[in-house]
């Protein structure tokens, strides 16, 4: 059961990454540095969930996935807060240079290259902006991780 929840977390993460790529290519949504940080968190979450489920280590997978989902939720929360305050802190800064010079940004530029200063907040899906959806999804993944850690299976 716990192993299946890890696979579910990985599947959900892959679906979110796939939809992010869909939005980028078909809706013209460009990626900002906070979006790319969330993509890194989600990619690492997917990989660790699959590896830990494969090697039958659900507690290790749940702890690492919980840590990564909380990192992603923190980044998404930071982005939602800055957008709500109309802050300029989401503008290009030194983080862009760091992220764009990582090997993953060079090997997978479609997924990990920073393009713009911040997300288009006018683009909404069911009344929520993309960062708000990201925050909700990372919260749901965190809840699944807590289920793996604390719910006993009989």
CSV table of C-alpha atoms in Angstrom, one decimal:
chain,number,residue,atom,x,y,z
A,1,UNK,CA,0.0,0.0,0.0
A,2,UNK,CA,2.7,2.5,1.0
A,3,UNK,CA,4.8,1.5,-2.0
A,4,UNK,CA,1.7,2.2,-4.2
A,5,UNK,CA,1.3,5.7,-2.7
A,6,UNK,CA,4.9,6.4,-3.6
A,7,UNK,CA,4.2,5.4,-7.2
A,8,UNK,CA,1.1,7.6,-7.0
A,9,UNK,CA,3.2,10.6,-5.9
A,10,UNK,CA,5.6,10.0,-8.7
A,11,UNK,CA,2.7,9.7,-11.2
A,12,UNK,CA,1.2,12.9,-9.9
A,13,UNK,CA,4.6,14.7,-10.2
A,14,UNK,CA,5.1,13.5,-13.8
A,15,UNK,CA,1.6,14.7,-14.7
A,16,UNK,CA,2.2,18.1,-13.2
A,17,UNK,CA,5.6,18.4,-15.0
A,18,UNK,CA,3.9,17.3,-18.3
A,19,UNK,CA,1.1,19.9,-17.9
A,20,UNK,CA,3.8,22.5,-17.1
A,21,UNK,CA,5.5,21.6,-20.4
A,22,UNK,CA,2.1,21.7,-22.2
A,23,UNK,CA,1.4,25.3,-20.8
A,24,UNK,CA,4.9,26.3,-21.9
A,25,UNK,CA,4.6,25.1,-25.4
A,26,UNK,CA,0.9,25.4,-26.3
A,27,UNK,CA,-0.1,28.4,-24.2
A,28,UNK,CA,3.1,30.4,-24.4
A,29,UNK,CA,3.6,30.6,-20.6
A,30,UNK,CA,7.3,31.3,-20.0
A,31,UNK,CA,9.2,30.1,-17.0
A,32,UNK,CA,10.6,32.3,-14.2
A,33,UNK,CA,13.3,31.3,-11.8
A,34,UNK,CA,10.8,30.3,-9.1
A,35,UNK,CA,8.9,28.1,-11.5
A,36,UNK,CA,12.2,26.4,-12.4
A,37,UNK,CA,13.1,25.9,-8.7
A,38,UNK,CA,9.7,24.2,-8.3
A,39,UNK,CA,10.4,22.0,-11.4
A,40,UNK,CA,13.7,20.9,-9.8
A,41,UNK,CA,11.9,20.0,-6.6
A,42,UNK,CA,9.2,18.1,-8.5
A,43,UNK,CA,11.7,16.3,-10.7
A,44,UNK,CA,13.8,15.2,-7.7
A,45,UNK,CA,10.6,14.2,-5.9
A,46,UNK,CA,9.5,12.0,-8.8
A,47,UNK,CA,13.0,10.4,-9.1
A,48,UNK,CA,13.3,9.7,-5.3
A,49,UNK,CA,9.7,8.4,-5.1
A,50,UNK,CA,10.3,5.9,-7.9
A,51,UNK,CA,13.7,4.8,-6.6
A,52,UNK,CA,12.4,4.3,-3.1
A,53,UNK,CA,9.3,2.5,-4.2
A,54,UNK,CA,11.3,0.2,-6.4
A,55,UNK,CA,13.7,-0.7,-3.6
A,56,UNK,CA,10.8,-1.0,-1.1
A,57,UNK,CA,11.9,1.8,1.2
A,58,UNK,CA,8.6,3.7,1.7
A,59,UNK,CA,9.6,5.5,4.8
A,60,UNK,CA,12.8,6.8,3.2
A,61,UNK,CA,10.9,7.8,0.1
A,62,UNK,CA,8.2,9.5,2.1
A,63,UNK,CA,10.6,11.5,4.2
A,64,UNK,CA,12.6,12.6,1.1
A,65,UNK,CA,9.4,13.3,-0.8
A,66,UNK,CA,8.0,15.3,2.1
A,67,UNK,CA,11.2,17.4,2.3
A,68,UNK,CA,11.1,18.1,-1.4
A,69,UNK,CA,7.4,18.8,-1.5
A,70,UNK,CA,7.8,21.3,1.4
A,71,UNK,CA,10.7,22.9,-0.5
A,72,UNK,CA,8.4,23.2,-3.5
A,73,UNK,CA,5.5,24.5,-1.4
A,74,UNK,CA,7.8,27.1,0.2
A,75,UNK,CA,8.9,28.3,-3.2
A,76,UNK,CA,5.4,28.4,-4.5
A,77,UNK,CA,4.2,30.2,-1.4
A,78,UNK,CA,7.0,32.7,-1.8
A,79,UNK,CA,5.9,33.3,-5.4
A,80,UNK,CA,2.2,33.6,-4.5
A,81,UNK,CA,3.1,36.1,-1.7
A,82,UNK,CA,5.3,38.2,-4.0
A,83,UNK,CA,2.7,38.3,-6.8
A,84,UNK,CA,0.0,39.3,-4.3
A,85,UNK,CA,2.2,42.1,-3.0
A,86,UNK,CA,3.1,43.2,-6.6
A,87,UNK,CA,6.7,42.9,-5.5
A,88,UNK,CA,9.7,43.2,-7.8
A,89,UNK,CA,11.6,40.6,-5.9
A,90,UNK,CA,10.5,38.1,-8.5
A,91,UNK,CA,12.4,40.0,-11.2
A,92,UNK,CA,15.6,38.7,-12.8
A,93,UNK,CA,18.4,38.4,-10.3
A,94,UNK,CA,21.6,36.3,-9.7
A,95,UNK,CA,19.5,33.2,-9.3
A,96,UNK,CA,18.7,33.2,-13.0
A,97,UNK,CA,22.4,33.1,-13.9
A,98,UNK,CA,23.0,30.2,-11.5
A,99,UNK,CA,20.0,28.2,-12.7
A,100,UNK,CA,20.8,28.8,-16.4
A,101,UNK,CA,24.4,27.7,-16.0
A,102,UNK,CA,23.5,24.4,-14.4
A,103,UNK,CA,24.2,21.3,-16.5
A,104,UNK,CA,20.5,20.4,-16.4
A,105,UNK,CA,19.5,23.7,-17.9
A,106,UNK,CA,21.9,23.1,-20.8
A,107,UNK,CA,20.9,19.4,-21.3
A,108,UNK,CA,17.1,20.1,-20.8
A,109,UNK,CA,16.6,23.7,-21.7
A,110,UNK,CA,12.9,23.3,-22.3
A,111,UNK,CA,12.4,22.2,-18.7
A,112,UNK,CA,15.0,24.0,-16.7
A,113,UNK,CA,15.9,27.3,-18.5
A,114,UNK,CA,14.7,30.6,-17.0
A,115,UNK,CA,13.0,32.7,-19.6
A,116,UNK,CA,11.2,35.6,-18.0
A,117,UNK,CA,11.0,37.6,-14.8
A,118,UNK,CA,7.8,36.2,-13.4
A,119,UNK,CA,4.7,34.3,-14.3
A,120,UNK,CA,1.7,35.8,-16.1
A,121,UNK,CA,-0.7,36.1,-13.2
A,122,UNK,CA,-3.6,36.8,-15.5
A,123,UNK,CA,-3.5,33.2,-16.8
A,124,UNK,CA,-5.8,31.3,-14.5
A,125,UNK,CA,-7.1,27.7,-14.4
A,126,UNK,CA,-10.4,27.3,-12.4
A,127,UNK,CA,-9.9,30.7,-10.7
A,128,UNK,CA,-6.3,29.9,-9.4
A,129,UNK,CA,-3.1,31.2,-10.9
A,130,UNK,CA,-0.3,28.7,-11.8
A,131,UNK,CA,1.7,29.4,-8.5
A,132,UNK,CA,-1.4,28.9,-6.5
A,133,UNK,CA,-2.0,25.5,-8.2
A,134,UNK,CA,1.6,24.6,-7.6
A,135,UNK,CA,1.1,25.4,-3.9
A,136,UNK,CA,-2.0,23.3,-3.7
A,137,UNK,CA,-0.3,20.3,-5.5
A,138,UNK,CA,2.7,20.4,-3.3
A,139,UNK,CA,0.4,20.6,-0.2
A,140,UNK,CA,-1.5,17.5,-1.5
A,141,UNK,CA,1.8,15.6,-2.1
A,142,UNK,CA,2.9,16.6,1.5
A,143,UNK,CA,-0.3,15.1,2.8
A,144,UNK,CA,0.2,11.9,1.0
A,145,UNK,CA,3.8,11.7,2.4
A,146,UNK,CA,2.4,12.2,5.9
A,147,UNK,CA,-0.1,9.4,5.2
A,148,UNK,CA,2.7,7.1,4.3
A,149,UNK,CA,4.6,8.0,7.5
A,150,UNK,CA,1.9,8.0,10.0
A,151,UNK,CA,-1.1,5.8,8.9
A,152,UNK,CA,-0.7,2.2,9.8
A,153,UNK,CA,-1.7,-0.5,7.2
A,154,UNK,CA,-3.2,-3.7,8.6
